[in-house]
Amino acid sequence: MRQLGVVPLPRNYELFYEAVTAGNKELSDALSALGARPTQKQLDEIARRFMLRPNEGDADAARDSITTKLDEIITLLKKERSSMETYSKILGETSNGLGNRQSITREFLEKIVGVTATATRASIENRSHIVSSITNKSEELREVKSKLEEYRRLAETDALTQLQNRRAFDQAIAGIYDSNRGIAFGALILADIDSFKSVNDRFGHPVGDRIIQIVASIMRSTVKERTFVARTGGEEFAIILEGTGEEATARVAEEIRQAVMEAPFVNVAKGTNYGPITISLGICMATQAQGPDDLYVKADRALYASKSAGRNRVTRFSALSANNFAKNWLIYRGD
């Protein structure tokens, strides 16, 4: 990114990370075609095409629209307040006039009735107009709010799998440590498709993408509906569990491993079998870490232990020996 002169924004990091780790050739080619010093508009357009992410300008426009609508509502409320103050003043003056009984005449009463009726009619009409205007503005606000929620959903959704993405995962894992309950009953499972590089090399990236989608679907259907599941990059996944102990967490991880191992990865039309496909998993409880970063590192260590022990297995961080565990990142060159 530095060599290409790309501004180091989070959304640009996400774009290049997706191009590099997911092996998306079309995305990589599109970025390469921009050459040196691409504009942010060009990068955002590519993000829209390949990652189904809303243009940041759309979200900004929606936020500006909400601000404008709120300002308009405040202006209407101030107008209503001014109108009511004027009406109150007229009623006060009328009351004072009626208090002086010696000056009351037929002509004076007719004048008071006329002024009061006119003021009341104007106040009612003005209030009706303001209520209608506020109702319309409120409806417009609901529509803009709905757009913003959709933009947020897209911004936190992985385009390939429709799981949550790395941005959403970073927020969710940090949230574990926002409460004592989250720490006491929170757990992280990291999963990685075994030998995925060889799958891409043998069958091509489109097949690799389809395998990622199938694995993602298996994970999503194996856990409870409200469980947080994310694709954190390439062939890597993360699951955040709430309200579970270590034994229950290990059972969930084992169910996922078993389901992936037993799933058919076959192209029925061509009769090609892309399997067997397996995954390795590592788990760590929130109580075993000092914070979100430490939790991720320790779950990743457990995942690496599964890889180094032969893949297609679940490892708990609590089972690792600190004395004989040394991470060697070269093992990932084979996956």
Coordinates of C-alpha atoms in Angstrom, one line a residue:
M1 CA 0.0 0.0 0.0
R2 CA 2.8 2.4 0.8
Q3 CA 4.5 1.6 -2.5
L4 CA 1.3 2.3 -4.4
G5 CA 0.7 5.5 -2.4
V6 CA -2.6 4.3 -0.9
V7 CA -3.9 6.2 2.1
P8 CA -3.6 4.0 5.2
L9 CA -7.3 4.0 6.1
P10 CA -9.0 1.0 7.8
R11 CA -11.2 0.3 4.7
N12 CA -8.2 0.3 2.4
Y13 CA -6.3 -2.1 4.7
E14 CA -9.4 -4.4 4.6
L15 CA -9.5 -4.2 0.8
F16 CA -5.9 -5.1 0.3
Y17 CA -6.1 -7.8 3.0
E18 CA -9.0 -9.4 1.2
A19 CA -7.1 -9.3 -2.1
V20 CA -4.0 -10.9 -0.6
T21 CA -5.3 -13.5 1.9
A22 CA -8.5 -14.6 0.1
G23 CA -6.7 -15.2 -3.2
N24 CA -9.3 -13.1 -5.1
K25 CA -7.7 -12.8 -8.5
E26 CA -10.3 -10.5 -10.0
L27 CA -9.9 -8.1 -7.0
S28 CA -6.1 -8.3 -7.2
D29 CA -6.3 -7.5 -10.9
A30 CA -8.6 -4.6 -10.4
L31 CA -6.3 -3.1 -7.8
S32 CA -3.2 -3.6 -10.0
A33 CA -5.0 -2.0 -12.9
L34 CA -5.3 1.3 -10.9
G35 CA -1.5 1.7 -10.9
A36 CA 0.3 4.0 -8.5
R37 CA -1.5 6.5 -6.4
P38 CA -5.1 5.5 -7.0
T39 CA -7.8 7.9 -5.8
Q40 CA -9.9 7.1 -2.8
K41 CA -13.0 7.2 -5.0
Q42 CA -11.4 4.5 -7.3
L43 CA -10.7 2.3 -4.3
D44 CA -14.2 2.7 -2.8
E45 CA -15.7 1.8 -6.2
I46 CA -13.7 -1.4 -6.3
A47 CA -14.8 -2.2 -2.7
R48 CA -18.4 -1.8 -3.8
R49 CA -17.9 -4.1 -6.7
F50 CA -16.0 -6.9 -5.0
M51 CA -16.9 -6.7 -1.3
L52 CA -20.5 -5.4 -1.3
R53 CA -19.5 -2.6 1.0
P54 CA -21.5 0.6 0.8
N55 CA -19.7 3.7 -0.4
E56 CA -18.5 5.7 2.6
G57 CA -20.0 8.8 1.0
D58 CA -23.5 7.2 1.1
A59 CA -23.2 6.7 4.8
D60 CA -22.0 10.2 5.3
A61 CA -24.9 11.5 3.2
A62 CA -27.3 9.6 5.3
R63 CA -25.8 10.9 8.5
D64 CA -26.0 14.5 7.1
S65 CA -29.6 13.9 6.1
I66 CA -30.4 12.8 9.7
T67 CA -28.8 16.0 11.1
T68 CA -30.7 18.2 8.6
K69 CA -34.1 16.5 9.5
L70 CA -33.4 16.9 13.2
D71 CA -32.5 20.6 12.7
E72 CA -35.8 21.0 10.8
I73 CA -37.8 19.4 13.6
I74 CA -36.1 21.6 16.2
T75 CA -37.0 24.7 14.0
L76 CA -40.6 23.6 13.9
L77 CA -40.7 23.0 17.6
K78 CA -39.3 26.5 18.2
K79 CA -41.9 27.9 15.8
E80 CA -44.6 26.1 17.8
R81 CA -43.2 27.5 21.0
S82 CA -43.2 31.0 19.6
S83 CA -46.8 30.6 18.3
M84 CA -48.0 29.4 21.7
E85 CA -46.2 32.3 23.5
T86 CA -48.0 34.8 21.2
Y87 CA -51.4 33.1 21.7
S88 CA -50.8 33.1 25.5
K89 CA -50.0 36.8 25.4
I90 CA -53.2 37.5 23.5
L91 CA -55.2 35.5 26.1
G92 CA -53.5 37.3 28.9
E93 CA -54.3 40.7 27.5
T94 CA -57.9 39.7 26.9
S95 CA -58.1 38.5 30.5
N96 CA -56.7 41.8 31.8
G97 CA -59.2 43.7 29.7
L98 CA -62.2 41.7 31.0
G99 CA -60.9 42.3 34.5
N100 CA -61.7 46.0 34.2
R101 CA -65.5 45.7 34.2
Q102 CA -66.0 49.4 34.1
S103 CA -64.7 49.7 30.6
I104 CA -66.6 46.8 29.2
T105 CA -68.9 47.7 26.4
R106 CA -70.7 45.8 23.7
E107 CA -68.3 47.0 21.1
F108 CA -65.3 46.0 23.4
L109 CA -66.7 42.5 23.9
E110 CA -67.3 42.0 20.2
K111 CA -63.7 43.1 19.5
I112 CA -62.3 40.7 22.2
V113 CA -64.4 37.8 20.8
G114 CA -63.1 38.6 17.3
V115 CA -59.5 38.8 18.3
T116 CA -59.6 35.7 20.5
A117 CA -61.4 33.7 17.8
T118 CA -58.9 34.7 15.2
A119 CA -55.9 33.9 17.4
T120 CA -57.4 30.6 18.4
R121 CA -58.1 29.6 14.8
A122 CA -54.6 30.7 13.7
S123 CA -53.0 28.7 16.7
I124 CA -55.0 25.6 15.8
E125 CA -54.1 25.8 12.1
N126 CA -50.5 26.5 12.8
R127 CA -50.3 23.6 15.3
S128 CA -51.9 21.3 12.8
H129 CA -49.4 22.3 10.2
I130 CA -46.5 21.8 12.5
V131 CA -47.8 18.4 13.7
S132 CA -48.1 17.3 10.0
S133 CA -44.6 18.6 9.2
I134 CA -43.1 16.8 12.2
T135 CA -44.9 13.6 11.3
N136 CA -43.4 13.8 7.7
K137 CA -40.0 14.6 9.0
S138 CA -40.2 11.7 11.5
E139 CA -41.1 9.3 8.6
E140 CA -38.1 10.6 6.6
L141 CA -35.9 10.1 9.6
R142 CA -37.0 6.5 9.9
E143 CA -36.2 5.9 6.2
V144 CA -32.8 7.4 6.6
K145 CA -32.2 5.4 9.8
S146 CA -33.1 2.2 7.9
K147 CA -30.5 3.1 5.2
L148 CA -27.8 3.7 7.8
E149 CA -28.6 0.3 9.5
E150 CA -28.3 -1.4 6.1
Y151 CA -25.0 0.4 5.4
R152 CA -23.7 -0.8 8.8
R153 CA -24.8 -4.4 8.1
L154 CA -23.0 -4.4 4.7
A155 CA -19.9 -2.8 6.2
E156 CA -19.7 -5.6 8.8
T157 CA -20.6 -8.5 6.4
D158 CA -18.1 -10.7 4.5
A159 CA -19.1 -10.6 0.9
L160 CA -18.2 -14.1 0.1
T161 CA -19.7 -16.0 3.0
Q162 CA -22.3 -13.5 4.4
L163 CA -20.8 -14.1 7.8
Q164 CA -19.6 -11.2 9.9
N165 CA -16.2 -9.8 8.8
R166 CA -13.0 -8.9 10.6
R167 CA -14.2 -5.4 11.4
A168 CA -17.3 -6.8 13.2
F169 CA -15.1 -9.4 14.9
D170 CA -12.7 -6.8 16.3
Q171 CA -15.7 -5.1 17.9
A172 CA -17.3 -8.3 19.2
I173 CA -14.1 -9.7 20.8
A174 CA -13.5 -6.4 22.6
G175 CA -17.1 -6.5 23.9
I176 CA -16.4 -9.7 25.8
Y177 CA -14.4 -7.7 28.3
D178 CA -17.0 -5.0 28.8
S179 CA -18.7 -7.0 31.6
N180 CA -17.8 -9.5 34.3
R181 CA -20.3 -12.0 32.8
G182 CA -18.7 -11.7 29.4
I183 CA -15.3 -12.5 30.9
A184 CA -16.7 -15.3 33.1
F185 CA -18.7 -17.1 30.4
G186 CA -17.1 -15.9 27.1
A187 CA -15.0 -18.1 24.8
L188 CA -13.2 -17.8 21.5
I189 CA -12.9 -20.5 18.8
L190 CA -10.5 -20.0 15.9
A191 CA -10.8 -22.3 12.9
D192 CA -8.7 -22.7 9.8
I193 CA -9.3 -24.9 6.7
D194 CA -6.4 -27.4 6.5
S195 CA -4.0 -27.3 3.5
F196 CA -6.2 -24.8 1.8
K197 CA -3.3 -23.5 -0.4
S198 CA -3.1 -26.9 -2.1
V199 CA -6.8 -26.8 -2.7
N200 CA -6.5 -23.5 -4.6
D201 CA -3.4 -24.8 -6.4
R202 CA -5.2 -28.0 -7.6
F203 CA -8.6 -26.7 -8.4
G204 CA -8.4 -23.0 -8.7
H205 CA -9.6 -20.0 -6.7
P206 CA -13.3 -20.3 -7.7
V207 CA -13.4 -23.8 -6.3
G208 CA -11.6 -22.5 -3.2
D209 CA -14.1 -19.8 -2.8
R210 CA -17.0 -22.3 -3.0
I211 CA -15.3 -24.5 -0.3
I212 CA -15.0 -21.5 1.9
Q213 CA -18.7 -20.8 1.5
I214 CA -19.6 -24.4 2.3
V215 CA -17.5 -24.4 5.4
A216 CA -19.0 -21.1 6.5
S217 CA -22.5 -22.5 6.0
I218 CA -21.7 -25.6 8.1
M219 CA -20.4 -23.4 10.9
R220 CA -23.4 -21.1 10.8
S221 CA -25.9 -24.0 10.9
T222 CA -24.0 -26.0 13.6
V223 CA -24.0 -23.2 16.2
K224 CA -27.0 -21.5 17.7
E225 CA -28.7 -18.8 15.7
R226 CA -27.5 -15.8 17.7
T227 CA -23.9 -17.1 18.0
F228 CA -21.3 -14.7 16.5
V229 CA -19.5 -16.3 13.5
A230 CA -17.1 -14.4 11.4
R231 CA -14.7 -14.9 8.5
T232 CA -11.6 -13.1 9.7
G233 CA -9.6 -13.5 6.5
G234 CA -8.8 -16.0 3.8
E235 CA -9.7 -19.5 5.0
E236 CA -9.8 -18.3 8.7
F237 CA -12.9 -18.2 10.9
A238 CA -13.8 -17.1 14.4
I239 CA -16.7 -18.0 16.7
I240 CA -17.5 -16.1 19.9
L241 CA -19.5 -18.0 22.4
E242 CA -21.4 -16.5 25.4
G243 CA -22.7 -18.3 28.5
T244 CA -20.6 -21.5 28.1
G245 CA -17.9 -23.2 30.0
E246 CA -14.8 -24.8 28.6
E247 CA -16.4 -28.3 28.2
A248 CA -19.4 -26.9 26.3
T249 CA -17.1 -24.8 24.1
A250 CA -15.0 -27.8 23.3
R251 CA -18.1 -29.8 22.3
V252 CA -19.2 -27.0 19.9
A253 CA -15.8 -26.9 18.3
E254 CA -15.8 -30.7 18.0
E255 CA -19.3 -30.7 16.4
I256 CA -18.1 -28.2 13.8
R257 CA -14.9 -30.2 13.1
Q258 CA -16.9 -33.4 12.7
A259 CA -19.5 -31.7 10.4
V260 CA -16.9 -30.3 8.1
M261 CA -15.0 -33.6 7.9
E262 CA -18.2 -35.5 7.0
A263 CA -19.6 -33.0 4.5
P264 CA -19.4 -33.8 0.8
F265 CA -17.4 -31.4 -1.3
V266 CA -18.5 -32.6 -4.7
N267 CA -19.3 -31.0 -8.0
V268 CA -22.3 -33.1 -9.0
A269 CA -22.4 -31.8 -12.6
K270 CA -18.7 -32.6 -13.2
G271 CA -18.5 -35.5 -10.9
T272 CA -15.4 -34.0 -9.3
N273 CA -14.7 -34.7 -5.6
Y274 CA -12.8 -31.8 -4.0
G275 CA -12.6 -33.5 -0.6
P276 CA -11.7 -34.5 1.9
I277 CA -11.8 -31.1 3.5
T278 CA -11.0 -30.7 7.2
I279 CA -10.4 -27.9 9.6
S280 CA -8.3 -27.3 12.7
L281 CA -9.6 -25.4 15.7
G282 CA -8.2 -23.8 18.8
I283 CA -10.2 -22.5 21.8
C284 CA -9.5 -20.2 24.7
M285 CA -11.7 -19.0 27.5
A286 CA -12.0 -15.3 28.2
T287 CA -10.9 -16.0 31.8
Q288 CA -7.6 -17.4 30.5
A289 CA -6.6 -14.1 28.9
Q290 CA -5.9 -10.5 30.0
G291 CA -7.9 -8.9 27.2
P292 CA -9.2 -9.2 23.7
D293 CA -5.7 -9.2 22.1
D294 CA -4.4 -11.8 24.5
L295 CA -7.5 -13.9 24.0
Y296 CA -7.0 -13.9 20.2
V297 CA -3.2 -14.7 20.6
K298 CA -3.9 -17.7 22.9
A299 CA -6.7 -19.1 20.8
D300 CA -4.4 -18.8 17.8
R301 CA -1.7 -20.7 19.7
A302 CA -4.2 -23.5 20.4
L303 CA -5.1 -23.5 16.7
Y304 CA -1.4 -23.7 15.7
A305 CA -1.0 -26.7 18.1
S306 CA -3.9 -28.4 16.3
K307 CA -2.0 -27.8 13.0
S308 CA 1.3 -29.0 14.3
A309 CA -0.2 -32.1 15.8
G310 CA -1.5 -33.3 12.4
R311 CA -4.5 -31.0 11.7
N312 CA -8.2 -31.9 11.8
R313 CA -8.5 -31.6 15.5
V314 CA -9.5 -29.3 18.4
T315 CA -7.0 -28.0 20.9
R316 CA -7.7 -26.1 24.1
F317 CA -5.3 -23.4 25.2
S318 CA -5.6 -24.7 28.8
A319 CA -4.0 -28.0 27.6
L320 CA -0.9 -26.4 26.2
S321 CA 2.3 -26.5 28.1
A322 CA 4.0 -23.2 28.2
N323 CA 7.4 -24.9 28.5
N324 CA 7.3 -26.9 25.4
F325 CA 5.3 -24.7 23.1
A326 CA 7.1 -22.5 20.6
K327 CA 5.3 -21.2 17.6
N328 CA 6.9 -21.7 14.2
W329 CA 5.0 -19.7 11.6
L330 CA 6.5 -21.7 8.7
I331 CA 3.9 -24.4 9.2
Y332 CA 1.3 -22.1 7.6
R333 CA 3.3 -22.1 4.3
G334 CA 1.8 -25.5 3.7
D335 CA -1.8 -24.4 4.2

